[in-house]
XYZ file of C-alpha atoms in Angstrom:
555
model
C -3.749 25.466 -3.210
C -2.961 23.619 -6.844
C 0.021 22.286 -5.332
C -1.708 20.784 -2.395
C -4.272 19.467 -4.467
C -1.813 18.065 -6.893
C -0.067 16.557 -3.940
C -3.048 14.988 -2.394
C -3.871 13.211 -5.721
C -0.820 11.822 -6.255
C -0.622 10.900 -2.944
C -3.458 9.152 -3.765
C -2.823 7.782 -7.087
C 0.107 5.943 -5.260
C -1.678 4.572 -2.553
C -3.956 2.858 -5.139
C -1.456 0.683 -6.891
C -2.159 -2.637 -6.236
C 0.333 -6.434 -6.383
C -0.992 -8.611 -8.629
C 1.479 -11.387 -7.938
C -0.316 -10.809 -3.872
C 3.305 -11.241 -2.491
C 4.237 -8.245 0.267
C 4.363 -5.564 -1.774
C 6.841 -3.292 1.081
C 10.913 -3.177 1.770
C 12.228 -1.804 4.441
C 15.451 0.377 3.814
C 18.325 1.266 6.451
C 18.580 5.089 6.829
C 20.086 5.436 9.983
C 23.352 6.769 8.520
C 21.505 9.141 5.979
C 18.711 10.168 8.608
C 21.987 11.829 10.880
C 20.917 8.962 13.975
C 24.795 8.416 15.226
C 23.832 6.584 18.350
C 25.689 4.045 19.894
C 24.409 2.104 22.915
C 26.959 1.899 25.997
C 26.241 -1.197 28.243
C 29.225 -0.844 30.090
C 30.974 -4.259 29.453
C 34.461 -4.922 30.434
C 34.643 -8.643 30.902
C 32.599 -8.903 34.441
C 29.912 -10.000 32.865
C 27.730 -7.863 35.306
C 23.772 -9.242 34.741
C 22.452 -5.808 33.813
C 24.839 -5.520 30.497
C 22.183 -7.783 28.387
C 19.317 -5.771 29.351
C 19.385 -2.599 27.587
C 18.088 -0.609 26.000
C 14.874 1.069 24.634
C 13.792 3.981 22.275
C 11.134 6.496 21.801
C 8.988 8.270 19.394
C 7.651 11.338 21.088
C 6.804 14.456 19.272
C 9.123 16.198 22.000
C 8.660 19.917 20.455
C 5.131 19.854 19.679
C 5.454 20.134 15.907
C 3.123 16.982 14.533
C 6.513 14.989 13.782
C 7.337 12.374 15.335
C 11.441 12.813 17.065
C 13.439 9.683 18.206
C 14.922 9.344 22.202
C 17.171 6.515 22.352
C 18.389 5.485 26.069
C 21.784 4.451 26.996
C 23.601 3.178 30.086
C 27.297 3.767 31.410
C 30.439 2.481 32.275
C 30.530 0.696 35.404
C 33.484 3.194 36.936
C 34.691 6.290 34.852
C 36.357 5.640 31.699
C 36.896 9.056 30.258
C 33.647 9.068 28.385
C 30.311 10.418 29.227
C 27.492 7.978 28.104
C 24.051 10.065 27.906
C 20.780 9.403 26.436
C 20.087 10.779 22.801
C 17.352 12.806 21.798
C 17.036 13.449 18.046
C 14.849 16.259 16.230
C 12.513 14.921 13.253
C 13.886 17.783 10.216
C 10.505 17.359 8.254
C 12.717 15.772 5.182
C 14.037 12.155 6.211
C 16.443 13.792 8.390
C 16.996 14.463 12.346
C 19.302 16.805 14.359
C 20.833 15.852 17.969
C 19.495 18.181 20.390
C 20.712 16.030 23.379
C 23.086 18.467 24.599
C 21.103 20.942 26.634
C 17.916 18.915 26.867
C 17.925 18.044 30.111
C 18.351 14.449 29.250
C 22.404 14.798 28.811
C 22.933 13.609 32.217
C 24.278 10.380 32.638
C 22.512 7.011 34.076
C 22.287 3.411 33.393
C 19.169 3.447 31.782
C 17.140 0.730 30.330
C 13.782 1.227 29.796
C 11.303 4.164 28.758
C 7.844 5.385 28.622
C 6.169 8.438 27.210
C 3.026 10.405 28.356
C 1.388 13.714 29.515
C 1.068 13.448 33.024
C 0.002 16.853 33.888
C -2.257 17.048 31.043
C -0.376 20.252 29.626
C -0.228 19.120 25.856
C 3.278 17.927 26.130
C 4.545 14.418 26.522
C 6.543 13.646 29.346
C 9.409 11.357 29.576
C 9.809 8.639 32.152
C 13.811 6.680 32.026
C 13.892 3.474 34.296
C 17.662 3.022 35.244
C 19.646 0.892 37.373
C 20.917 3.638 39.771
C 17.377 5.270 40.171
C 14.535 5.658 37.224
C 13.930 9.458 36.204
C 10.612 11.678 35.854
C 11.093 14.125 32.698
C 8.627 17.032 32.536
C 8.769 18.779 29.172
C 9.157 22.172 29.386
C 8.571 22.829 25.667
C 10.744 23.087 22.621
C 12.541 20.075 23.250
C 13.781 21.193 26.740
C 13.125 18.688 29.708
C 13.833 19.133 33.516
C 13.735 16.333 35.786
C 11.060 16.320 38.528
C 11.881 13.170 39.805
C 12.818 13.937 43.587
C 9.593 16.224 43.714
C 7.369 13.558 42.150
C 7.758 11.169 44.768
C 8.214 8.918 42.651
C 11.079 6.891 44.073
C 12.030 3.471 41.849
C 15.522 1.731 42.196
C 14.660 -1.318 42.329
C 16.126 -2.757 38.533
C 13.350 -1.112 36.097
C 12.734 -2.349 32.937
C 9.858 -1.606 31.187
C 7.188 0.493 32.004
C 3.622 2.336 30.929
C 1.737 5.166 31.517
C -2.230 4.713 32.040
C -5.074 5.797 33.646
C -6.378 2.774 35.817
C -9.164 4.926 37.923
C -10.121 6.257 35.022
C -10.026 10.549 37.025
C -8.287 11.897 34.051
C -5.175 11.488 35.370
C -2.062 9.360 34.272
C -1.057 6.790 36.538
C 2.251 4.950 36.265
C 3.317 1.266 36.270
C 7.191 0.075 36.294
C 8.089 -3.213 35.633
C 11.043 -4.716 38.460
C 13.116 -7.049 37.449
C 16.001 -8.836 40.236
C 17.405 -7.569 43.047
C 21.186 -7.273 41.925
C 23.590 -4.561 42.548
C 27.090 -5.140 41.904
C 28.092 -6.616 45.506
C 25.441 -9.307 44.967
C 26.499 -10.408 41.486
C 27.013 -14.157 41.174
C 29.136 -16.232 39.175
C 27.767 -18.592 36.229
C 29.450 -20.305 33.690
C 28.192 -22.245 30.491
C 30.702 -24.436 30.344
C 32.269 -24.880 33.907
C 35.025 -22.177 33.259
C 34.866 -18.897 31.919
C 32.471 -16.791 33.884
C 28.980 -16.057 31.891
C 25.784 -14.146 32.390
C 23.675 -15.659 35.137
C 20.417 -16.343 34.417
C 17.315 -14.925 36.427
C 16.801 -17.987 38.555
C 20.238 -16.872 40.248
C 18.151 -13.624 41.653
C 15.489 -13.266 43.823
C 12.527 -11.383 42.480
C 11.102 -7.592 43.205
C 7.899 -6.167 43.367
C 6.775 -3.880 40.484
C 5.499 -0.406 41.253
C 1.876 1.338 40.606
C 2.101 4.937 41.001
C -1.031 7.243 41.832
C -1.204 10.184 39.632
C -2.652 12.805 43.006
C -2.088 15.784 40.290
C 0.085 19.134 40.356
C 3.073 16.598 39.472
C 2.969 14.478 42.659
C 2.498 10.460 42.714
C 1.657 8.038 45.676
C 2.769 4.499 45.831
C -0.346 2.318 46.139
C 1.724 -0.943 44.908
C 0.619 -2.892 48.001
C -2.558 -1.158 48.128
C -3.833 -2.002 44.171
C -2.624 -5.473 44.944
C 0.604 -5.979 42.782
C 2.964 -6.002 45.357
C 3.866 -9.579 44.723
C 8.202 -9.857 45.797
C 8.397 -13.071 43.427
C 8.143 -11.074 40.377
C 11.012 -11.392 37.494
C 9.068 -8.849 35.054
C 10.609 -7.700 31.509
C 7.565 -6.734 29.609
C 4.145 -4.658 30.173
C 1.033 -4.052 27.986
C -1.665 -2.106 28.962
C -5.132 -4.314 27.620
C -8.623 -4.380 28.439
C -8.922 -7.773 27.861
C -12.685 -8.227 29.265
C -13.567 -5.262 27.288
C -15.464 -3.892 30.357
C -13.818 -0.357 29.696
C -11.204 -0.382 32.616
C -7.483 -1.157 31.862
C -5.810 -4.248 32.804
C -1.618 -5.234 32.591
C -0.225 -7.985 31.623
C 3.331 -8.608 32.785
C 5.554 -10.731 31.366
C 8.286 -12.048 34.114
C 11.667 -14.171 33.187
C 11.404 -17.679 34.482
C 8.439 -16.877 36.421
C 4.696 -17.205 35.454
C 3.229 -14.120 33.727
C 0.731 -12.290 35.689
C -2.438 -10.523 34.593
C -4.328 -8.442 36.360
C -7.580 -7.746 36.225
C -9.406 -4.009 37.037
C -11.750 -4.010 40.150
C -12.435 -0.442 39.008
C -12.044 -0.019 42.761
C -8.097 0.987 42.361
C -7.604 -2.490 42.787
C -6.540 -5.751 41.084
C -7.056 -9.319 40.680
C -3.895 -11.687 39.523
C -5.627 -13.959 36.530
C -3.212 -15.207 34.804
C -3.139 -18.682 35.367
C -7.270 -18.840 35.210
C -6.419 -17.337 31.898
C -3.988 -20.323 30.381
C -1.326 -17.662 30.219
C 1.168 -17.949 33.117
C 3.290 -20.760 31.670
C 4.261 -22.200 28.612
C 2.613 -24.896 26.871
C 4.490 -27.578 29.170
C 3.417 -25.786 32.017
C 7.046 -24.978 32.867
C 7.500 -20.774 32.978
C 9.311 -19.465 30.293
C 11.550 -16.817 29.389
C 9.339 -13.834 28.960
C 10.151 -10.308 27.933
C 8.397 -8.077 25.421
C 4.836 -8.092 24.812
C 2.232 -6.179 22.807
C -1.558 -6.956 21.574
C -4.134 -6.643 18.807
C -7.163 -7.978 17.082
C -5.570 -9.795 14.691
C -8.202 -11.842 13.514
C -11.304 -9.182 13.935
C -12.783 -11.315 16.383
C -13.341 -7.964 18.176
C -11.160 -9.465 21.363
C -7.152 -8.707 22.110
C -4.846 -10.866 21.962
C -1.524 -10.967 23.461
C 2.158 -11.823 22.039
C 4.950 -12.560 24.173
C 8.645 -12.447 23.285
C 10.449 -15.580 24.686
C 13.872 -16.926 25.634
C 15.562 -19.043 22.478
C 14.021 -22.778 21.851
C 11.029 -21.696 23.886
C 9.380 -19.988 20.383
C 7.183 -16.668 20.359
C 3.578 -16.869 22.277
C 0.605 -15.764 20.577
C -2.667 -16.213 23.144
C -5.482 -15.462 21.459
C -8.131 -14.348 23.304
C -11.264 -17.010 23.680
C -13.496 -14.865 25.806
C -14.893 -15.384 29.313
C -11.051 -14.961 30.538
C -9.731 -17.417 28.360
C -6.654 -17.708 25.980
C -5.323 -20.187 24.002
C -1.540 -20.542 22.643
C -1.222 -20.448 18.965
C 1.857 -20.703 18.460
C 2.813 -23.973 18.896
C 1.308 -25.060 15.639
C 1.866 -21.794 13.724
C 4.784 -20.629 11.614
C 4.744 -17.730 14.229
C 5.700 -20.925 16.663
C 8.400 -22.995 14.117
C 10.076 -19.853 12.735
C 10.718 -18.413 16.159
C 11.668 -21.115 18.016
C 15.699 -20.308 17.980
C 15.526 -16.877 18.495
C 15.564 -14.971 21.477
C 13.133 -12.675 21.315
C 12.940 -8.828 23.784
C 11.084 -6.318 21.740
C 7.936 -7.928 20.213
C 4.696 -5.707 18.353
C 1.801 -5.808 16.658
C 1.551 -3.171 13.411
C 0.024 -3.465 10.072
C 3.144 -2.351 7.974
C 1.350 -3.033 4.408
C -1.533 -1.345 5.241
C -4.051 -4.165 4.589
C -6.164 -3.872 7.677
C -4.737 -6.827 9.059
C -2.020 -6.533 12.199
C 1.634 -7.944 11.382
C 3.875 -8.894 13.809
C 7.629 -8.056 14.068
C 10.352 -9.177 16.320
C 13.307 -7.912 17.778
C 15.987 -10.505 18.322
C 19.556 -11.093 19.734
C 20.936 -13.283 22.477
C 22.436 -12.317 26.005
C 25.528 -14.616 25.720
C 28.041 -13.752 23.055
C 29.299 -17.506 23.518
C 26.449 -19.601 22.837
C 27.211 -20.923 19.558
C 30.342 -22.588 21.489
C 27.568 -24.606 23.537
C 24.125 -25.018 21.304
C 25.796 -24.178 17.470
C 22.248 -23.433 16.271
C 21.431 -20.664 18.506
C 23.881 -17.172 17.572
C 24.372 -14.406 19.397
C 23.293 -11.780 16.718
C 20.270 -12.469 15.228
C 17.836 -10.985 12.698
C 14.600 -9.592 13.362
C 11.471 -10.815 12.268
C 8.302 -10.364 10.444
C 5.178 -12.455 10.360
C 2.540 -11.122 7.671
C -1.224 -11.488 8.931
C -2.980 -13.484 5.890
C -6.320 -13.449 7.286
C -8.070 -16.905 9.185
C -5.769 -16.320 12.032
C -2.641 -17.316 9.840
C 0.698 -15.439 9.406
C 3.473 -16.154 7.019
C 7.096 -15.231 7.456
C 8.268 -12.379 5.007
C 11.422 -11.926 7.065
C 13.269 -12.430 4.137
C 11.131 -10.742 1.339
C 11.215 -7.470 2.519
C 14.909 -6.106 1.836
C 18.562 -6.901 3.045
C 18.269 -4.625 5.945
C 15.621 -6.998 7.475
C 17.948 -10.168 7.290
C 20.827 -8.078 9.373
C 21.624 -9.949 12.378
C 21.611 -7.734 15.706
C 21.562 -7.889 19.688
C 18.688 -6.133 19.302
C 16.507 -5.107 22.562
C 14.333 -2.385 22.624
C 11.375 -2.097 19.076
C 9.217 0.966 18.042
C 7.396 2.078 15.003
C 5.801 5.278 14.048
C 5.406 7.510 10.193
C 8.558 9.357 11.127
C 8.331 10.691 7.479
C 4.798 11.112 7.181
C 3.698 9.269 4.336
C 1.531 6.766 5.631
C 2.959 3.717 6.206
C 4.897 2.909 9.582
C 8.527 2.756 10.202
C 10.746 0.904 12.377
C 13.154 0.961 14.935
C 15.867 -1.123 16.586
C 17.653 -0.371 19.699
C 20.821 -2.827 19.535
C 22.656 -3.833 22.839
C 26.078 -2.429 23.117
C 26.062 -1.167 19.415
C 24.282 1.260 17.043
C 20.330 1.476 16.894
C 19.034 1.164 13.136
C 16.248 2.960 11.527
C 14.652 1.264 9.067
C 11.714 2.936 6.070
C 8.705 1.399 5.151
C 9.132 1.727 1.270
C 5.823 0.607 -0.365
C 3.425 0.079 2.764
C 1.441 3.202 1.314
C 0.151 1.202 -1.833
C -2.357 0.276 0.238
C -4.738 3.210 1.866
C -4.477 3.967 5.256
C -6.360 6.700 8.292
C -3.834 7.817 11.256
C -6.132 9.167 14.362
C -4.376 10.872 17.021
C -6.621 11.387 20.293
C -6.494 14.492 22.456
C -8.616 14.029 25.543
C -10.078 17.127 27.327
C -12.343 15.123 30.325
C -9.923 12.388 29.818
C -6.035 12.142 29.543
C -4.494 14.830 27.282
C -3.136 11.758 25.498
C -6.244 9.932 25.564
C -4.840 6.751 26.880
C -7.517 4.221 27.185
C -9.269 5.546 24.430
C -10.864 2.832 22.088
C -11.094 3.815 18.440
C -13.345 1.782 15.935
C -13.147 2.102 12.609
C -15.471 0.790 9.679
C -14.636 0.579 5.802
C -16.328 -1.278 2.865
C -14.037 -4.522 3.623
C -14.654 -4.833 7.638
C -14.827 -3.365 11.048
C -11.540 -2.132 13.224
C -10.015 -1.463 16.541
C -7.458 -0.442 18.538
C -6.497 1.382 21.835
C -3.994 4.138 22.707
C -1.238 2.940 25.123
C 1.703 3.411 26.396
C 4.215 0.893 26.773
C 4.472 -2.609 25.083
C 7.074 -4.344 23.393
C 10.188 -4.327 25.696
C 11.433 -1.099 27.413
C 10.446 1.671 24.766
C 7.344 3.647 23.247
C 6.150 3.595 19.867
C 3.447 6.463 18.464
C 0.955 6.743 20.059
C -1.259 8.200 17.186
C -3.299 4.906 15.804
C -2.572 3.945 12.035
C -5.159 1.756 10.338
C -4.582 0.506 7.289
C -7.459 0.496 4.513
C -6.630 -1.730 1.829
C -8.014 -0.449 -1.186
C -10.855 1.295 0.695
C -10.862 4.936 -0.100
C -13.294 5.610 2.750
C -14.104 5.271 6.550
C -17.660 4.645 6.622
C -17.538 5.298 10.414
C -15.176 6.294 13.317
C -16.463 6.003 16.412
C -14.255 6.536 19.824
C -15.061 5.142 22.992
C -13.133 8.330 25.838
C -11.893 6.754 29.330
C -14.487 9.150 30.921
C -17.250 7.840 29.579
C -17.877 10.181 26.745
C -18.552 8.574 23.147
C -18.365 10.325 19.474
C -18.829 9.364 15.455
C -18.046 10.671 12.552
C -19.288 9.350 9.484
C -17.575 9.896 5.825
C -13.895 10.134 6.629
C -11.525 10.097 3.316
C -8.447 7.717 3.691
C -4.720 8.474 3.466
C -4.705 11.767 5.731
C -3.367 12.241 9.911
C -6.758 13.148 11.664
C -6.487 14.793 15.145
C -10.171 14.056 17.672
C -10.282 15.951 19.876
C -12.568 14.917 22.792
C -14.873 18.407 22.897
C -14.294 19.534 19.542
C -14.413 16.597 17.372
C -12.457 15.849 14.392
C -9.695 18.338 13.635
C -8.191 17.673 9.919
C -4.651 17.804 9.888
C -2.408 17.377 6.483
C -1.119 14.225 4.844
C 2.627 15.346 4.727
């Protein structure tokens, strides 16, 4: 007991240190190599310049084994024909110390595939999170069996996707406790179809998505005892002329039922609206957000959203092609966004980079939500044609300053931020448990990189994790508001976002210097609503939906 207590007030005592100078006080530090993550993505390039190659791939943090710590799945593709190697997804155990063990082999997710994309959620509402792979050849259904073990379920699901998956997200759009299932489609290509494309009239290049005709996504019915019905043409999203990269699950009417918004490459972005009839309405271009600002469509891929401003509305970020800069709608009400971008330094400082995984997260813990980019081009010879755009490219990280203004700190916040990547896939989650959130990059065709938040805990922070018992086990959908002494908070569980992986889906706010939560209050999918008043900061709370608040530890 004196040990816990002397942790918790040093844990504490740290959080309260302030930055006089007001500059970012937070680094973020490599580990990969010291954490044990040894993963190298295979995309299966051998000069054919075959269109799926630039795609993947994404990651996940899922607490596969149930312990409260958050493990890493990173997804890989293949070789095109047999090469002597196996490629296989990686799944890596969180050691409790800064450290992880590869427990791929054995798993159930050893198999091989040419994956892209994944999404994690309880389906069967059993208290563990399943796994759902999109892939080239066929996406896969994961149920977890416990303690790390997973068996695919996908030919009993019904669940039947090959048609070029990308991203995807679980959610419950009928709101009958159940987990539905969206996929993102991208082109139809298969190796036979594959076109040639050149950027400069004689070496062969990748093609671009205009070369491809579009592919409906898919909306999958959860029916229960692990079966799913396709109701893609029935909900109203079976549109063919789809491109789509990117999905975020937002309730941007605030009504209470989920929407998506879908980013598609080269085509305009859809969003559509919840009839809370298991149908829904396309609104994106009522909305100002199909196309870009010159009302040509743009390059979209990975998306994400947040209340950056505490307006109490979402709004939405999109990832875009390079010299088409990031988008940041923000949400005017009545169905109405606005671009921001344009005459931001979110806009000016993006502008050259090509941009797949894209999030919102408040990495210094000051209440307000940061953005961060994941960046990297799909030609390797693009300097030979436009010398200001590379191939590799750092990420980057726009700090929320308050009045709906962000500054970029790529470059104040350590050496391992200004590393230049082909980065795709973006997640963040306290893999370490202290507090602040941590990042990381799945890199095309090379090694994903885990980066630590070093300093984000000076500020105070509350992480809520939701278990539904009406609702979702997850308790997707679930709003959570938060108030302190310096303002008012919210945020949603959801899966998906950024581009073709799954961050935590336990909710971190950060506090500032507020050592309190006046008032939590949680709005359940089903209907039901709680609050708790009086809630210390810097500790991982667990609500449960029946039971209320359930204290966990800080560490």
């Amino acid at each position: 007991m004196r040990f816990a207590a002397l942790t918790a007030a040093l844990c504490l005592s740290a959080a309260a240190a302030t930055n006089p100078a007001g500059d970012p006080p937070v680094s973020f530090t490599d580990v990969t190599a010291a954490a044990g993550i040894h993963f190298v993505h295979n995309a299966g390039k051998t000069g054919k310049k075959y269109l799926p190659e630039t795609l993947g791939s994404g990651a996940a943090f899922i607490d596969a084994d149930g312990d409260g710590w958050i493990d890493i799945l990173l997804v890989n593709s293949k070789d095109w024909t047999p090469r002597g190697r196996k490629s296989t997804c990686a799944l890596y155990r969180n050691n409790h110390n800064g450290t992880f063990t590869d427990i791929t082999k054995g798993s159930g997710l050893d198999g091989e595939m040419y994956g892209i994309g994944v999404t994690v959620g309880d389906y069967d509402n059993d208290g563990r999170d399943d796994i759902y792979i999109t892939a080239l050849d066929g996406d896969h259904l994961f149920h977890n069996e416990g303690g790390g073990k997973f068996k695919d379920v996908t030919k009993t699901s019904g669940i039947n996707n090959a048609s070029f998956g990308t991203s995807a997200a679980w959610l419950d759009y009928d709101r009958d406790g159940k987990l539905d299932l969206f996929v993102a489609n991208y082109v139809q290509w298969t190796p036979k179809l594959d076109l040639w494309c050149s950027l400069d009239g004689a070496a062969k290049s990748y093609c671009t998505p205009e070369s491809y005709k579009g592919t409906q996504s898919r909306l999958y019915h959860n029916l229960g005892h692990g079966r799913f019905e396709d109701v893609t043409v029935k909900a109203g999203l079976g549109d063919p002329t789809n491109k789509a990269l990117g999905v975020t699950v937002i309730d941007y009417d605030s009504d209470g039922w989920p929407d998506l918004f879908v980013t598609n490459d080269t085509q305009p972005n859809k969003l559509y609206h919840n009839n809370h009839n298991g149908t829904f309405s396309e609104q994106g271009m009522a909305a100002g957000i199909a196309f870009g600002e010159d009302g040509v469509a743009r390059g979209a891929m990975g998306t994400d959203w947040a209340d950056y401003d505490r307006s109490g509305r979402p709004h939405l970020l999109v990832g875009n092609f390079s010299n088409q800069m990031l988008s940041l709608y923000h949400n005017e009400g009545k169905g109405l966004f606005v671009d921001e971008a344009p005459r931001s330094t979110v806009g000016r400082d993006s502008l050259l980079s090509l941009t797949f995984g894209a999030f919102f997260f408040d990495y210094d813990l000051d209440g307000y939500p940061d953005i961060l980019t994941a960046n990297g081009h799909i030609e390797e010879e693009i300097g030979r044609v436009q010398p200001k755009i590379t191939y590799k490219e750092p990420p980057l990280l726009f700090r929320n300053i308050g009045g709906k203004t962000f500054e970029d700190v790529s470059k104040k916040v350590g050496q391992a931020f200004t590393m230049p990547m082909v980065a795709r896939g973006a997640i963040y989650g306290d893999y370490d448990h202290d507090g602040d959130l941590d990042v990381l990059f799945s890199v095309n065709n090379g090694p994903a990189r885990l980066l630590r938040n070093d300093g984000g805990n000076r500020n105070h922070w509350l992480c809520v994790k939701t278990v539904g018992t009406k609702s979702n086990r997850d308790g997707i959908g679930a709003v959570v508001r938060i108030e302190s002494a310096s303002g008012k908070q919210w945020n949603m569980v959801r899966s998906g976002s950024s581009y073709a992986s799954q961050s935590d889906l336990a909710l971190t706010f950060g506090l500032g210097q507020d050592t309190t939560v006046k008032r939590i209050q949680i709005e359940w999918p089903s209907g039901t609503r709680q609050a708790f008043t009086g809630i210390p900061a810097n500790q991982r709370i667990t609500i449960n939906e029946s039971k209320g608040i359930i204290p966990t530890t800080s560490r």
